[in-house]
PDB file of N, CA and C in Angstrom:
ATOM      1  N   UNK A 214      74.196 108.093  91.196  1.00  0.00           N
ATOM      2  CA  UNK A 214      74.585 106.716  91.415  1.00  0.00           C
ATOM      3  C   UNK A 214      76.075 106.519  91.139  1.00  0.00           C
ATOM      4  N   UNK A 215      76.557 107.137  90.062  1.00  0.00           N
ATOM      5  CA  UNK A 215      77.966 106.992  89.712  1.00  0.00           C
ATOM      6  C   UNK A 215      78.859 107.655  90.757  1.00  0.00           C
ATOM      7  N   UNK A 216      78.461 108.834  91.229  1.00  0.00           N
ATOM      8  CA  UNK A 216      79.245 109.529  92.249  1.00  0.00           C
ATOM      9  C   UNK A 216      79.298 108.706  93.531  1.00  0.00           C
ATOM     10  N   UNK A 217      78.192 108.082  93.880  1.00  0.00           N
ATOM     11  CA  UNK A 217      78.162 107.232  95.064  1.00  0.00           C
ATOM     12  C   UNK A 217      79.085 106.035  94.938  1.00  0.00           C
ATOM     13  N   UNK A 218      79.141 105.440  93.743  1.00  0.00           N
ATOM     14  CA  UNK A 218      80.039 104.301  93.514  1.00  0.00           C
ATOM     15  C   UNK A 218      81.495 104.736  93.630  1.00  0.00           C
ATOM     16  N   UNK A 219      81.815 105.901  93.038  1.00  0.00           N
ATOM     17  CA  UNK A 219      83.189 106.404  93.131  1.00  0.00           C
ATOM     18  C   UNK A 219      83.575 106.675  94.585  1.00  0.00           C
ATOM     19  N   UNK A 220      82.665 107.266  95.328  1.00  0.00           N
ATOM     20  CA  UNK A 220      82.939 107.555  96.735  1.00  0.00           C
ATOM     21  C   UNK A 220      83.203 106.256  97.499  1.00  0.00           C
ATOM     22  N   UNK A 221      82.418 105.232  97.208  1.00  0.00           N
ATOM     23  CA  UNK A 221      82.601 103.934  97.861  1.00  0.00           C
ATOM     24  C   UNK A 221      83.957 103.324  97.503  1.00  0.00           C
ATOM     25  N   UNK A 222      84.332 103.415  96.231  1.00  0.00           N
ATOM     26  CA  UNK A 222      85.614 102.864  95.782  1.00  0.00           C
ATOM     27  C   UNK A 222      86.769 103.590  96.461  1.00  0.00           C
ATOM     28  N   UNK A 223      86.730 104.937  96.472  1.00  0.00           N
ATOM     29  CA  UNK A 223      87.824 105.696  97.075  1.00  0.00           C
ATOM     30  C   UNK A 223      87.899 105.486  98.579  1.00  0.00           C
ATOM     31  N   UNK A 224      86.755 105.358  99.222  1.00  0.00           N
ATOM     32  CA  UNK A 224      86.759 105.075 100.655  1.00  0.00           C
ATOM     33  C   UNK A 224      87.406 103.726 100.931  1.00  0.00           C
ATOM     34  N   UNK A 225      87.062 102.732 100.113  1.00  0.00           N
ATOM     35  CA  UNK A 225      87.649 101.408 100.267  1.00  0.00           C
ATOM     36  C   UNK A 225      89.158 101.447 100.036  1.00  0.00           C
ATOM     37  N   UNK A 226      89.583 102.167  99.004  1.00  0.00           N
ATOM     38  CA  UNK A 226      91.023 102.282  98.722  1.00  0.00           C
ATOM     39  C   UNK A 226      91.744 102.968  99.877  1.00  0.00           C
ATOM     40  N   UNK A 227      91.162 104.038 100.383  1.00  0.00           N
ATOM     41  CA  UNK A 227      91.779 104.785 101.470  1.00  0.00           C
ATOM     42  C   UNK A 227      91.938 103.917 102.710  1.00  0.00           C
ATOM     43  N   UNK A 228      90.955 103.081 102.988  1.00  0.00           N
ATOM     44  CA  UNK A 228      91.002 102.229 104.171  1.00  0.00           C
ATOM     45  C   UNK A 228      92.026 101.108 104.027  1.00  0.00           C
ATOM     46  N   UNK A 229      92.403 100.772 102.807  1.00  0.00           N
ATOM     47  CA  UNK A 229      93.333  99.662 102.583  1.00  0.00           C
ATOM     48  C   UNK A 229      94.763 100.111 102.330  1.00  0.00           C
ATOM     49  N   UNK A 230      95.044 101.399 102.515  1.00  0.00           N
ATOM     50  CA  UNK A 230      96.415 101.883 102.354  1.00  0.00           C
ATOM     51  C   UNK A 230      97.236 101.366 103.531  1.00  0.00           C
ATOM     52  N   UNK A 231      98.426 100.792 103.261  1.00  0.00           N
ATOM     53  CA  UNK A 231      99.252 100.268 104.355  1.00  0.00           C
ATOM     54  C   UNK A 231      99.600 101.358 105.371  1.00  0.00           C
ATOM     55  N   UNK A 232      99.753 100.968 106.609  1.00  0.00           N
ATOM     56  CA  UNK A 232     100.001 101.894 107.714  1.00  0.00           C
ATOM     57  C   UNK A 232     101.177 102.828 107.451  1.00  0.00           C
ATOM     58  N   UNK A 233     102.291 102.322 106.938  1.00  0.00           N
ATOM     59  CA  UNK A 233     103.470 103.148 106.706  1.00  0.00           C
ATOM     60  C   UNK A 233     103.235 104.248 105.691  1.00  0.00           C
ATOM     61  N   UNK A 234     102.419 103.986 104.700  1.00  0.00           N
ATOM     62  CA  UNK A 234     102.127 104.991 103.680  1.00  0.00           C
ATOM     63  C   UNK A 234     101.119 106.013 104.191  1.00  0.00           C
ATOM     64  N   UNK A 235     100.167 105.559 104.978  1.00  0.00           N
ATOM     65  CA  UNK A 235      99.073 106.421 105.403  1.00  0.00           C
ATOM     66  C   UNK A 235      99.537 107.516 106.347  1.00  0.00           C
ATOM     67  N   UNK A 236     100.417 107.189 107.294  1.00  0.00           N
ATOM     68  CA  UNK A 236     100.768 108.158 108.318  1.00  0.00           C
ATOM     69  C   UNK A 236     102.204 108.649 108.247  1.00  0.00           C
ATOM     70  N   UNK A 237     102.941 108.245 107.244  1.00  0.00           N
ATOM     71  CA  UNK A 237     104.352 108.636 107.166  1.00  0.00           C
ATOM     72  C   UNK A 237     104.504 110.130 107.036  1.00  0.00           C
ATOM     73  N   UNK A 238     103.638 110.777 106.279  1.00  0.00           N
ATOM     74  CA  UNK A 238     103.744 112.213 106.051  1.00  0.00           C
ATOM     75  C   UNK A 238     103.619 113.004 107.339  1.00  0.00           C
ATOM     76  N   UNK A 239     102.646 112.688 108.175  1.00  0.00           N
ATOM     77  CA  UNK A 239     102.460 113.435 109.415  1.00  0.00           C
ATOM     78  C   UNK A 239     103.587 113.138 110.390  1.00  0.00           C
ATOM     79  N   UNK A 240     104.089 111.908 110.417  1.00  0.00           N
ATOM     80  CA  UNK A 240     105.189 111.579 111.325  1.00  0.00           C
ATOM     81  C   UNK A 240     106.451 112.323 110.924  1.00  0.00           C
ATOM     82  N   UNK A 241     106.695 112.443 109.624  1.00  0.00           N
ATOM     83  CA  UNK A 241     107.894 113.132 109.169  1.00  0.00           C
ATOM     84  C   UNK A 241     107.799 114.625 109.476  1.00  0.00           C
ATOM     85  N   UNK A 242     106.624 115.221 109.312  1.00  0.00           N
ATOM     86  CA  UNK A 242     106.448 116.644 109.593  1.00  0.00           C
ATOM     87  C   UNK A 242     106.567 116.924 111.087  1.00  0.00           C
ATOM     88  N   UNK A 243     106.101 115.986 111.888  1.00  0.00           N
ATOM     89  CA  UNK A 243     106.133 116.180 113.322  1.00  0.00           C
ATOM     90  C   UNK A 243     107.513 115.873 113.907  1.00  0.00           C
ATOM     91  N   UNK A 244     108.438 115.440 113.066  1.00  0.00           N
ATOM     92  CA  UNK A 244     109.773 115.129 113.536  1.00  0.00           C
ATOM     93  C   UNK A 244     109.878 113.741 114.118  1.00  0.00           C
ATOM     94  N   UNK A 245     108.864 112.932 113.928  1.00  0.00           N
ATOM     95  CA  UNK A 245     108.881 111.568 114.444  1.00  0.00           C
ATOM     96  C   UNK A 245     109.733 110.673 113.568  1.00  0.00           C
ATOM     97  N   UNK A 246     109.702 109.406 113.878  1.00  0.00           N
ATOM     98  CA  UNK A 246     110.484 108.454 113.092  1.00  0.00           C
ATOM     99  C   UNK A 246     109.597 107.829 112.031  1.00  0.00           C
ATOM    100  N   UNK A 247     109.021 108.657 111.179  1.00  0.00           N
ATOM    101  CA  UNK A 247     108.111 108.174 110.149  1.00  0.00           C
ATOM    102  C   UNK A 247     108.776 107.117 109.280  1.00  0.00           C
ATOM    103  N   UNK A 248     108.009 106.123 108.911  1.00  0.00           N
ATOM    104  CA  UNK A 248     108.517 105.089 108.032  1.00  0.00           C
ATOM    105  C   UNK A 248     107.712 105.113 106.758  1.00  0.00           C
ATOM    106  N   UNK A 249     108.257 104.576 105.738  1.00  0.00           N
ATOM    107  CA  UNK A 249     107.515 104.467 104.502  1.00  0.00           C
ATOM    108  C   UNK A 249     108.015 105.424 103.443  1.00  0.00           C
ATOM    109  N   UNK A 250     107.357 105.340 102.333  1.00  0.00           N
ATOM    110  CA  UNK A 250     107.758 106.092 101.147  1.00  0.00           C
ATOM    111  C   UNK A 250     107.621 107.595 101.338  1.00  0.00           C
ATOM    112  N   UNK A 251     106.528 108.035 101.930  1.00  0.00           N
ATOM    113  CA  UNK A 251     106.321 109.477 102.102  1.00  0.00           C
ATOM    114  C   UNK A 251     107.350 110.090 103.043  1.00  0.00           C
ATOM    115  N   UNK A 252     107.669 109.398 104.110  1.00  0.00           N
ATOM    116  CA  UNK A 252     108.675 109.903 105.042  1.00  0.00           C
ATOM    117  C   UNK A 252     110.030 109.997 104.355  1.00  0.00           C
ATOM    118  N   UNK A 253     110.381 108.976 103.586  1.00  0.00           N
ATOM    119  CA  UNK A 253     111.655 109.012 102.863  1.00  0.00           C
ATOM    120  C   UNK A 253     111.686 110.188 101.889  1.00  0.00           C
ATOM    121  N   UNK A 254     110.580 110.403 101.176  1.00  0.00           N
ATOM    122  CA  UNK A 254     110.510 111.492 100.206  1.00  0.00           C
ATOM    123  C   UNK A 254     110.662 112.847 100.888  1.00  0.00           C
ATOM    124  N   UNK A 255     110.085 113.001 102.054  1.00  0.00           N
ATOM    125  CA  UNK A 255     110.191 114.268 102.765  1.00  0.00           C
ATOM    126  C   UNK A 255     111.570 114.475 103.375  1.00  0.00           C
ATOM    127  N   UNK A 256     112.196 113.411 103.796  1.00  0.00           N
ATOM    128  CA  UNK A 256     113.498 113.532 104.439  1.00  0.00           C
ATOM    129  C   UNK A 256     114.647 113.565 103.426  1.00  0.00           C
ATOM    130  N   UNK A 257     114.439 113.010 102.229  1.00  0.00           N
ATOM    131  CA  UNK A 257     115.477 112.937 101.197  1.00  0.00           C
ATOM    132  C   UNK A 257     114.888 113.327  99.841  1.00  0.00           C
ATOM    133  N   UNK A 258     114.490 114.576  99.668  1.00  0.00           N
ATOM    134  CA  UNK A 258     113.780 114.943  98.439  1.00  0.00           C
ATOM    135  C   UNK A 258     114.599 114.744  97.168  1.00  0.00           C
ATOM    136  N   UNK A 259     115.884 115.052  97.200  1.00  0.00           N
ATOM    137  CA  UNK A 259     116.703 114.916  95.998  1.00  0.00           C
ATOM    138  C   UNK A 259     116.873 113.451  95.613  1.00  0.00           C
ATOM    139  N   UNK A 260     117.233 112.609  96.567  1.00  0.00           N
ATOM    140  CA  UNK A 260     117.416 111.178  96.293  1.00  0.00           C
ATOM    141  C   UNK A 260     116.110 110.546  95.828  1.00  0.00           C
ATOM    142  N   UNK A 261     115.002 110.950  96.440  1.00  0.00           N
ATOM    143  CA  UNK A 261     113.704 110.415  96.040  1.00  0.00           C
ATOM    144  C   UNK A 261     113.391 110.793  94.598  1.00  0.00           C
ATOM    145  N   UNK A 262     113.640 112.046  94.238  1.00  0.00           N
ATOM    146  CA  UNK A 262     113.329 112.486  92.881  1.00  0.00           C
ATOM    147  C   UNK A 262     114.238 111.831  91.843  1.00  0.00           C
ATOM    148  N   UNK A 263     115.484 111.582  92.194  1.00  0.00           N
ATOM    149  CA  UNK A 263     116.383 110.862  91.282  1.00  0.00           C
ATOM    150  C   UNK A 263     115.838 109.457  91.033  1.00  0.00           C
ATOM    151  N   UNK A 264     115.383 108.806  92.091  1.00  0.00           N
ATOM    152  CA  UNK A 264     114.808 107.466  91.946  1.00  0.00           C
ATOM    153  C   UNK A 264     113.544 107.467  91.096  1.00  0.00           C
ATOM    154  N   UNK A 265     112.669 108.448  91.332  1.00  0.00           N
ATOM    155  CA  UNK A 265     111.428 108.544  90.561  1.00  0.00           C
ATOM    156  C   UNK A 265     111.736 108.761  89.091  1.00  0.00           C
ATOM    157  N   UNK A 266     112.659 109.706  88.781  1.00  0.00           N
ATOM    158  CA  UNK A 266     112.953 109.957  87.364  1.00  0.00           C
ATOM    159  C   UNK A 266     113.632 108.783  86.694  1.00  0.00           C
ATOM    160  N   UNK A 267     114.453 108.056  87.429  1.00  0.00           N
ATOM    161  CA  UNK A 267     115.108 106.881  86.859  1.00  0.00           C
ATOM    162  C   UNK A 267     114.087 105.814  86.490  1.00  0.00           C
ATOM    163  N   UNK A 268     113.190 105.524  87.411  1.00  0.00           N
ATOM    164  CA  UNK A 268     112.158 104.516  87.149  1.00  0.00           C
ATOM    165  C   UNK A 268     111.242 104.978  86.017  1.00  0.00           C
ATOM    166  N   UNK A 269     110.850 106.253  86.045  1.00  0.00           N
ATOM    167  CA  UNK A 269     109.953 106.790  85.022  1.00  0.00           C
ATOM    168  C   UNK A 269     110.579 106.698  83.633  1.00  0.00           C
ATOM    169  N   UNK A 270     111.849 107.042  83.530  1.00  0.00           N
ATOM    170  CA  UNK A 270     112.537 106.993  82.243  1.00  0.00           C
ATOM    171  C   UNK A 270     112.638 105.563  81.737  1.00  0.00           C
ATOM    172  N   UNK A 271     112.963 104.633  82.625  1.00  0.00           N
ATOM    173  CA  UNK A 271     113.075 103.238  82.232  1.00  0.00           C
ATOM    174  C   UNK A 271     111.738 102.688  81.747  1.00  0.00           C
ATOM    175  N   UNK A 272     110.683 102.969  82.495  1.00  0.00           N
ATOM    176  CA  UNK A 272     109.353 102.482  82.119  1.00  0.00           C
ATOM    177  C   UNK A 272     108.900 103.121  80.805  1.00  0.00           C
ATOM    178  N   UNK A 273     109.187 104.406  80.629  1.00  0.00           N
ATOM    179  CA  UNK A 273     108.804 105.082  79.382  1.00  0.00           C
ATOM    180  C   UNK A 273     109.485 104.440  78.179  1.00  0.00           C
ATOM    181  N   UNK A 274     110.758 104.084  78.319  1.00  0.00           N
ATOM    182  CA  UNK A 274     111.453 103.432  77.207  1.00  0.00           C
ATOM    183  C   UNK A 274     110.896 102.033  76.951  1.00  0.00           C
ATOM    184  N   UNK A 275     110.574 101.299  78.020  1.00  0.00           N
ATOM    185  CA  UNK A 275     109.987  99.972  77.830  1.00  0.00           C
ATOM    186  C   UNK A 275     108.636 100.064  77.120  1.00  0.00           C
ATOM    187  N   UNK A 276     107.827 101.049  77.498  1.00  0.00           N
ATOM    188  CA  UNK A 276     106.531 101.243  76.832  1.00  0.00           C
ATOM    189  C   UNK A 276     106.750 101.598  75.364  1.00  0.00           C
ATOM    190  N   UNK A 277     107.720 102.454  75.090  1.00  0.00           N
ATOM    191  CA  UNK A 277     108.017 102.838  73.708  1.00  0.00           C
ATOM    192  C   UNK A 277     108.432 101.628  72.885  1.00  0.00           C
ATOM    193  N   UNK A 278     109.318 100.822  73.451  1.00  0.00           N
ATOM    194  CA  UNK A 278     109.777  99.653  72.709  1.00  0.00           C
ATOM    195  C   UNK A 278     108.646  98.665  72.447  1.00  0.00           C
ATOM    196  N   UNK A 279     107.756  98.493  73.412  1.00  0.00           N
ATOM    197  CA  UNK A 279     106.672  97.511  73.241  1.00  0.00           C
ATOM    198  C   UNK A 279     105.504  98.075  72.421  1.00  0.00           C
ATOM    199  N   UNK A 280     105.050  99.274  72.761  1.00  0.00           N
ATOM    200  CA  UNK A 280     103.844  99.813  72.128  1.00  0.00           C
ATOM    201  C   UNK A 280     104.111 100.401  70.752  1.00  0.00           C
ATOM    202  N   UNK A 281     105.188 101.132  70.596  1.00  0.00           N
ATOM    203  CA  UNK A 281     105.443 101.822  69.329  1.00  0.00           C
ATOM    204  C   UNK A 281     106.264 100.961  68.378  1.00  0.00           C
ATOM    205  N   UNK A 282     107.313 100.328  68.912  1.00  0.00           N
ATOM    206  CA  UNK A 282     108.180  99.522  68.057  1.00  0.00           C
ATOM    207  C   UNK A 282     107.670  98.090  67.897  1.00  0.00           C
ATOM    208  N   UNK A 283     106.675  97.706  68.674  1.00  0.00           N
ATOM    209  CA  UNK A 283     106.057  96.385  68.527  1.00  0.00           C
ATOM    210  C   UNK A 283     106.873  95.221  69.053  1.00  0.00           C
ATOM    211  N   UNK A 284     107.799  95.470  69.954  1.00  0.00           N
ATOM    212  CA  UNK A 284     108.595  94.381  70.528  1.00  0.00           C
ATOM    213  C   UNK A 284     107.816  93.695  71.636  1.00  0.00           C
ATOM    214  N   UNK A 285     108.126  92.433  71.849  1.00  0.00           N
ATOM    215  CA  UNK A 285     107.570  91.701  72.979  1.00  0.00           C
ATOM    216  C   UNK A 285     108.423  92.038  74.204  1.00  0.00           C
ATOM    217  N   UNK A 286     107.880  91.898  75.421  1.00  0.00           N
ATOM    218  CA  UNK A 286     108.681  92.184  76.615  1.00  0.00           C
ATOM    219  C   UNK A 286     109.995  91.404  76.666  1.00  0.00           C
ATOM    220  N   UNK A 287     110.024  90.218  76.101  1.00  0.00           N
ATOM    221  CA  UNK A 287     111.260  89.434  76.106  1.00  0.00           C
ATOM    222  C   UNK A 287     112.286  89.970  75.108  1.00  0.00           C
ATOM    223  N   UNK A 288     111.860  90.856  74.214  1.00  0.00           N
ATOM    224  CA  UNK A 288     112.753  91.414  73.195  1.00  0.00           C
ATOM    225  C   UNK A 288     113.243  92.816  73.529  1.00  0.00           C
ATOM    226  N   UNK A 289     112.962  93.307  74.723  1.00  0.00           N
ATOM    227  CA  UNK A 289     113.370  94.664  75.103  1.00  0.00           C
ATOM    228  C   UNK A 289     114.887  94.781  75.046  1.00  0.00           C
ATOM    229  N   UNK A 290     115.352  95.857  74.465  1.00  0.00           N
ATOM    230  CA  UNK A 290     116.784  96.142  74.365  1.00  0.00           C
ATOM    231  C   UNK A 290     117.227  96.771  75.690  1.00  0.00           C
ATOM    232  N   UNK A 291     117.785  95.947  76.583  1.00  0.00           N
ATOM    233  CA  UNK A 291     118.149  96.420  77.911  1.00  0.00           C
ATOM    234  C   UNK A 291     119.357  97.341  77.884  1.00  0.00           C
ATOM    235  N   UNK A 292     120.217  97.170  76.886  1.00  0.00           N
ATOM    236  CA  UNK A 292     121.368  98.067  76.763  1.00  0.00           C
ATOM    237  C   UNK A 292     120.873  99.472  76.464  1.00  0.00           C
ATOM    238  N   UNK A 293     119.931  99.594  75.544  1.00  0.00           N
ATOM    239  CA  UNK A 293     119.341 100.890  75.208  1.00  0.00           C
ATOM    240  C   UNK A 293     118.630 101.475  76.411  1.00  0.00           C
ATOM    241  N   UNK A 294     117.895 100.627  77.133  1.00  0.00           N
ATOM    242  CA  UNK A 294     117.189 101.087  78.323  1.00  0.00           C
ATOM    243  C   UNK A 294     118.177 101.615  79.361  1.00  0.00           C
ATOM    244  N   UNK A 295     119.282 100.936  79.518  1.00  0.00           N
ATOM    245  CA  UNK A 295     120.316 101.384  80.436  1.00  0.00           C
ATOM    246  C   UNK A 295     120.920 102.723  80.059  1.00  0.00           C
ATOM    247  N   UNK A 296     121.071 102.940  78.754  1.00  0.00           N
ATOM    248  CA  UNK A 296     121.581 104.234  78.285  1.00  0.00           C
ATOM    249  C   UNK A 296     120.602 105.349  78.649  1.00  0.00           C
ATOM    250  N   UNK A 297     119.319 105.106  78.484  1.00  0.00           N
ATOM    251  CA  UNK A 297     118.309 106.091  78.863  1.00  0.00           C
ATOM    252  C   UNK A 297     118.353 106.370  80.359  1.00  0.00           C
ATOM    253  N   UNK A 298     118.554 105.339  81.159  1.00  0.00           N
ATOM    254  CA  UNK A 298     118.587 105.511  82.605  1.00  0.00           C
ATOM    255  C   UNK A 298     119.797 106.367  83.013  1.00  0.00           C
ATOM    256  N   UNK A 299     120.948 106.078  82.437  1.00  0.00           N
ATOM    257  CA  UNK A 299     122.172 106.808  82.803  1.00  0.00           C
ATOM    258  C   UNK A 299     122.137 108.251  82.278  1.00  0.00           C
ATOM    259  N   UNK A 300     121.572 108.435  81.097  1.00  0.00           N
ATOM    260  CA  UNK A 300     121.535 109.762  80.495  1.00  0.00           C
ATOM    261  C   UNK A 300     120.574 110.636  81.256  1.00  0.00           C
TER     262      UNK A 300
END
């Protein structure tokens, strides 16, 4: 029963993926004018990875400040977060 529910959930999620995300990978591989995040990642791997690491580092610092240091989101030290992003 649980496996059936998971299959139903994943099928529903797969069907609701926006068009640009769903087919961008095949369009980029085929040399087409793929649009979306996957096409950008395939065509610009270095720039995409820089963006991913920047966002990941920023979010990790925000989680640290809120979860470990006990700050509220309005109390986040943005200067410190910026230093993490640049470093």
